[in-house]
Amino acid sequence: MPRPGRWHQWPHTRSTRRRYAVRALVVASSSSVYGPTGGDASRETDRPNPASPYAVTKLAEEQLCLAYAERPVGPSVVALRYFTVYGPRQRADMFTHRALYAALTGQPLRLYGDGHQRRDFTYIDDVVAATIAAGTVPNAHGTINVGGGSSASLLDVINIANSLTGREIQLHQDHVRNGDVLLTRADPGRAGEVLGWQPRVDLHSGLRAHMQALASPVPDYSRAA
């Protein structure tokens, strides 16, 4: 029997919206819906070209919610296309976490490809601010890019991690993974126009904060009130 996935949550989302009279729904989408690009910044009006199963599910998620919003009783829907989010408490299998952890511990870092892949890295505090704005700004709707404002290579991240620790990361190079695009870069214009949002944390500052969090003792969240 297939394991239940996120689609099983959709009826609960609809019933919850009706019960609490939710007027705005913010959908966590992804820059992966754009797929391979020609090097230009991705705009919300670009035709999606997802290159992985994950990207296909994100695009389907967007379309389902936006279609529901077109109904007379539908809520206002904003689908935020997050670009390479990083920061404290990130999943341990994500690249920035792995790079910083390798720099802190001296353990080798597995690098998929030559490291020249470029990403629009976006710090978690900026993502939170954009998400709150999407749920509170009147008349916000449709798809909106949430990107860090500049595109950096994986090697750039490694070099920053080296400089923050004074330790050279040992790289174990591997083949590029299927569905891994060469470049992501957001056009942030619509986020500024609709949400009044712009990224505030540059990559070096964000990686430093991320590393400081990794180096700190893990807090015991079970004791929180």
Tab-separated table of C-alpha atoms in Angstrom:
chain	number	residue	atom	x	y	z
A	1	MET	CA	0.000	0.000	0.000
A	2	PRO	CA	1.492	3.413	-0.947
A	3	ARG	CA	2.628	5.539	1.916
A	4	PRO	CA	0.318	8.530	2.420
A	5	GLY	CA	1.822	11.697	0.995
A	6	ARG	CA	1.091	15.398	1.163
A	7	TRP	CA	-1.911	15.112	-1.143
A	8	HIS	CA	-3.769	13.391	1.697
A	9	GLN	CA	-3.467	16.646	3.631
A	10	TRP	CA	-5.392	18.692	1.054
A	11	PRO	CA	-8.933	17.851	2.312
A	12	HIS	CA	-7.802	18.808	5.830
A	13	THR	CA	-6.434	22.101	4.511
A	14	ARG	CA	-9.774	22.929	2.898
A	15	SER	CA	-11.838	22.029	5.962
A	16	THR	CA	-9.508	23.982	8.267
A	17	ARG	CA	-9.742	27.038	6.005
A	18	ARG	CA	-13.555	26.950	6.100
A	19	ARG	CA	-13.717	26.349	9.857
A	20	TYR	CA	-11.474	29.276	10.754
A	21	ALA	CA	-12.443	31.564	7.848
A	22	VAL	CA	-8.887	31.721	6.554
A	23	ARG	CA	-8.695	34.356	3.842
A	24	ALA	CA	-5.084	33.825	2.729
A	25	LEU	CA	-3.126	30.640	2.137
A	26	VAL	CA	0.667	30.702	1.715
A	27	VAL	CA	2.101	27.761	-0.212
A	28	ALA	CA	5.759	26.739	0.217
A	29	SER	CA	6.913	26.119	-3.348
A	30	SER	CA	10.413	25.974	-4.804
A	31	SER	CA	12.686	27.505	-7.429
A	32	SER	CA	13.083	23.970	-8.762
A	33	VAL	CA	9.872	24.435	-10.776
A	34	TYR	CA	11.863	26.562	-13.254
A	35	GLY	CA	14.265	23.723	-14.116
A	36	PRO	CA	17.301	24.452	-16.341
A	37	THR	CA	17.590	28.109	-17.333
A	38	GLY	CA	19.651	29.948	-19.917
A	39	GLY	CA	21.454	32.003	-17.285
A	40	ASP	CA	18.935	34.800	-16.867
A	41	ALA	CA	17.165	35.483	-13.599
A	42	SER	CA	13.939	33.479	-13.301
A	43	ARG	CA	10.703	35.448	-13.390
A	44	GLU	CA	7.317	34.252	-12.230
A	45	THR	CA	6.054	34.608	-15.812
A	46	ASP	CA	8.659	32.144	-17.129
A	47	ARG	CA	7.309	28.804	-18.275
A	48	PRO	CA	8.078	26.121	-15.659
A	49	ASN	CA	10.297	23.264	-16.778
A	50	PRO	CA	10.747	20.946	-13.756
A	51	ALA	CA	13.670	18.523	-14.113
A	52	SER	CA	13.074	16.227	-11.126
A	53	PRO	CA	10.165	14.415	-9.462
A	54	TYR	CA	10.452	16.809	-6.513
A	55	ALA	CA	10.090	19.806	-8.819
A	56	VAL	CA	7.061	18.250	-10.525
A	57	THR	CA	5.312	17.785	-7.165
A	58	LYS	CA	6.032	21.403	-6.209
A	59	LEU	CA	4.553	22.684	-9.468
A	60	ALA	CA	1.503	20.455	-9.034
A	61	GLU	CA	1.088	21.747	-5.479
A	62	GLU	CA	1.129	25.339	-6.749
A	63	GLN	CA	-1.372	24.657	-9.509
A	64	LEU	CA	-3.788	22.807	-7.243
A	65	CYS	CA	-3.877	25.620	-4.703
A	66	LEU	CA	-4.032	28.414	-7.290
A	67	ALA	CA	-6.859	26.633	-9.119
A	68	TYR	CA	-8.793	26.349	-5.860
A	69	ALA	CA	-8.274	30.080	-5.288
A	70	GLU	CA	-10.153	30.807	-8.528
A	71	ARG	CA	-13.363	29.370	-7.061
A	72	PRO	CA	-15.899	31.867	-5.666
A	73	VAL	CA	-15.361	30.485	-2.151
A	74	GLY	CA	-11.611	30.059	-2.522
A	75	PRO	CA	-9.022	31.873	-0.394
A	76	SER	CA	-6.337	34.200	-1.670
A	77	VAL	CA	-3.312	32.005	-2.451
A	78	VAL	CA	0.339	33.031	-2.592
A	79	ALA	CA	2.825	30.408	-3.769
A	80	LEU	CA	6.313	31.399	-2.650
A	81	ARG	CA	9.089	29.949	-4.785
A	82	TYR	CA	11.938	29.666	-2.276
A	83	PHE	CA	15.488	29.714	-3.649
A	84	THR	CA	18.032	27.510	-1.796
A	85	VAL	CA	17.134	28.278	1.803
A	86	TYR	CA	19.869	27.885	4.436
A	87	GLY	CA	20.494	28.806	8.048
A	88	PRO	CA	20.421	27.414	11.600
A	89	ARG	CA	18.592	24.082	12.123
A	90	GLN	CA	18.803	23.223	8.436
A	91	ARG	CA	18.518	19.555	7.489
A	92	ALA	CA	21.851	17.786	7.830
A	93	ASP	CA	21.811	16.455	4.255
A	94	MET	CA	21.656	19.912	2.650
A	95	PHE	CA	24.780	21.331	1.025
A	96	THR	CA	25.407	24.412	3.178
A	97	HIS	CA	25.019	22.382	6.367
A	98	ARG	CA	27.379	19.705	5.078
A	99	ALA	CA	29.975	22.272	3.956
A	100	LEU	CA	29.968	24.129	7.270
A	101	TYR	CA	30.026	20.901	9.255
A	102	ALA	CA	33.020	19.688	7.239
A	103	ALA	CA	34.831	22.970	7.896
A	104	LEU	CA	34.153	22.726	11.631
A	105	THR	CA	35.042	19.058	12.100
A	106	GLY	CA	37.678	18.360	9.472
A	107	GLN	CA	35.564	15.603	7.960
A	108	PRO	CA	35.603	15.351	4.140
A	109	LEU	CA	32.835	16.906	2.078
A	110	ARG	CA	31.229	15.001	-0.784
A	111	LEU	CA	30.837	17.416	-3.686
A	112	TYR	CA	28.499	16.451	-6.510
A	113	GLY	CA	29.886	17.898	-9.735
A	114	ASP	CA	32.730	20.394	-10.087
A	115	GLY	CA	31.306	22.965	-7.658
A	116	HIS	CA	30.611	25.573	-10.323
A	117	GLN	CA	26.855	25.088	-9.987
A	118	ARG	CA	25.372	28.403	-8.876
A	119	ARG	CA	22.521	28.951	-6.439
A	120	ASP	CA	20.586	31.958	-5.186
A	121	PHE	CA	21.207	31.209	-1.496
A	122	THR	CA	18.519	32.698	0.760
A	123	TYR	CA	18.933	33.042	4.519
A	124	ILE	CA	16.167	31.657	6.714
A	125	ASP	CA	15.383	34.986	8.441
A	126	ASP	CA	14.662	36.551	5.050
A	127	VAL	CA	12.466	33.593	4.121
A	128	VAL	CA	10.468	33.945	7.342
A	129	ALA	CA	9.964	37.667	6.707
A	130	ALA	CA	8.730	36.998	3.166
A	131	THR	CA	6.376	34.268	4.355
A	132	ILE	CA	4.829	36.479	7.043
A	133	ALA	CA	4.391	39.283	4.506
A	134	ALA	CA	2.699	36.906	2.056
A	135	GLY	CA	0.123	35.987	4.690
A	136	THR	CA	-0.578	39.519	5.876
A	137	VAL	CA	-0.212	41.931	2.942
A	138	PRO	CA	-3.664	42.726	1.508
A	139	ASN	CA	-4.446	41.446	-1.999
A	140	ALA	CA	-1.263	39.374	-2.353
A	141	HIS	CA	-1.808	36.452	-4.718
A	142	GLY	CA	-0.135	34.263	-7.326
A	143	THR	CA	3.461	33.042	-7.505
A	144	ILE	CA	6.309	35.083	-6.000
A	145	ASN	CA	10.056	34.449	-6.002
A	146	VAL	CA	11.917	34.540	-2.682
A	147	GLY	CA	15.640	34.732	-3.434
A	148	GLY	CA	18.733	35.957	-1.658
A	149	GLY	CA	19.616	38.603	-4.217
A	150	SER	CA	22.769	37.129	-5.739
A	151	SER	CA	23.913	33.864	-7.253
A	152	ALA	CA	26.985	32.140	-5.778
A	153	SER	CA	28.711	28.885	-6.666
A	154	LEU	CA	29.091	25.894	-4.390
A	155	LEU	CA	32.831	26.598	-4.431
A	156	ASP	CA	32.089	30.124	-3.155
A	157	VAL	CA	30.309	28.581	-0.162
A	158	ILE	CA	33.242	26.237	0.439
A	159	ASN	CA	35.724	29.133	0.287
A	160	ILE	CA	33.672	31.169	2.775
A	161	ALA	CA	33.487	28.162	5.109
A	162	ASN	CA	37.272	27.779	4.825
A	163	SER	CA	37.803	31.440	5.695
A	164	LEU	CA	35.433	31.285	8.687
A	165	THR	CA	37.298	28.371	10.272
A	166	GLY	CA	40.803	28.747	8.884
A	167	ARG	CA	40.597	25.104	7.827
A	168	GLU	CA	40.737	23.780	4.262
A	169	ILE	CA	37.852	21.433	3.524
A	170	GLN	CA	38.880	18.092	2.042
A	171	LEU	CA	36.695	17.411	-1.005
A	172	HIS	CA	35.525	14.039	-2.293
A	173	GLN	CA	34.216	14.728	-5.778
A	174	ASP	CA	31.338	12.710	-7.204
A	175	HIS	CA	29.094	12.737	-10.288
A	176	VAL	CA	26.384	15.362	-10.660
A	177	ARG	CA	23.054	14.067	-9.404
A	178	ASN	CA	20.110	13.644	-11.762
A	179	GLY	CA	17.844	16.680	-11.866
A	180	ASP	CA	20.541	19.001	-10.477
A	181	VAL	CA	20.431	22.216	-12.533
A	182	LEU	CA	23.511	24.369	-13.164
A	183	LEU	CA	22.050	27.723	-12.097
A	184	THR	CA	19.268	29.240	-10.034
A	185	ARG	CA	18.785	32.990	-9.750
A	186	ALA	CA	15.649	34.855	-8.765
A	187	ASP	CA	14.230	38.003	-10.237
A	188	PRO	CA	13.041	39.611	-6.967
A	189	GLY	CA	10.965	42.366	-8.568
A	190	ARG	CA	7.514	40.989	-7.811
A	191	ALA	CA	8.389	40.255	-4.172
A	192	GLY	CA	9.306	43.906	-3.744
A	193	GLU	CA	6.240	45.203	-5.540
A	194	VAL	CA	3.638	42.933	-3.934
A	195	LEU	CA	5.102	42.161	-0.513
A	196	GLY	CA	7.404	45.136	0.056
A	197	TRP	CA	10.103	42.540	0.726
A	198	GLN	CA	13.770	42.349	-0.106
A	199	PRO	CA	16.583	40.134	1.233
A	200	ARG	CA	18.696	41.682	3.981
A	201	VAL	CA	21.271	38.998	4.859
A	202	ASP	CA	24.234	38.545	2.521
A	203	LEU	CA	25.787	35.117	2.009
A	204	HIS	CA	28.899	35.675	4.140
A	205	SER	CA	26.890	36.977	7.111
A	206	GLY	CA	24.325	34.195	6.774
A	207	LEU	CA	26.951	31.463	6.621
A	208	ARG	CA	28.712	32.925	9.661
A	209	ALA	CA	25.453	32.851	11.655
A	210	HIS	CA	24.736	29.338	10.418
A	211	MET	CA	28.199	28.167	11.474
A	212	GLN	CA	27.898	29.781	14.908
A	213	ALA	CA	24.642	27.898	15.437
A	214	LEU	CA	26.290	24.611	14.411
A	215	ALA	CA	29.160	25.203	16.799
A	216	SER	CA	26.866	25.987	19.734
A	217	PRO	CA	25.441	23.319	22.068
A	218	VAL	CA	22.126	21.972	20.831
A	219	PRO	CA	19.321	23.614	22.847
A	220	ASP	CA	16.800	21.412	24.613
A	221	TYR	CA	13.545	22.481	22.960
A	222	SER	CA	11.578	19.960	25.021
A	223	ARG	CA	11.973	22.290	28.001
A	224	ALA	CA	10.337	25.199	26.206
A	225	ALA	CA	7.147	26.501	27.783
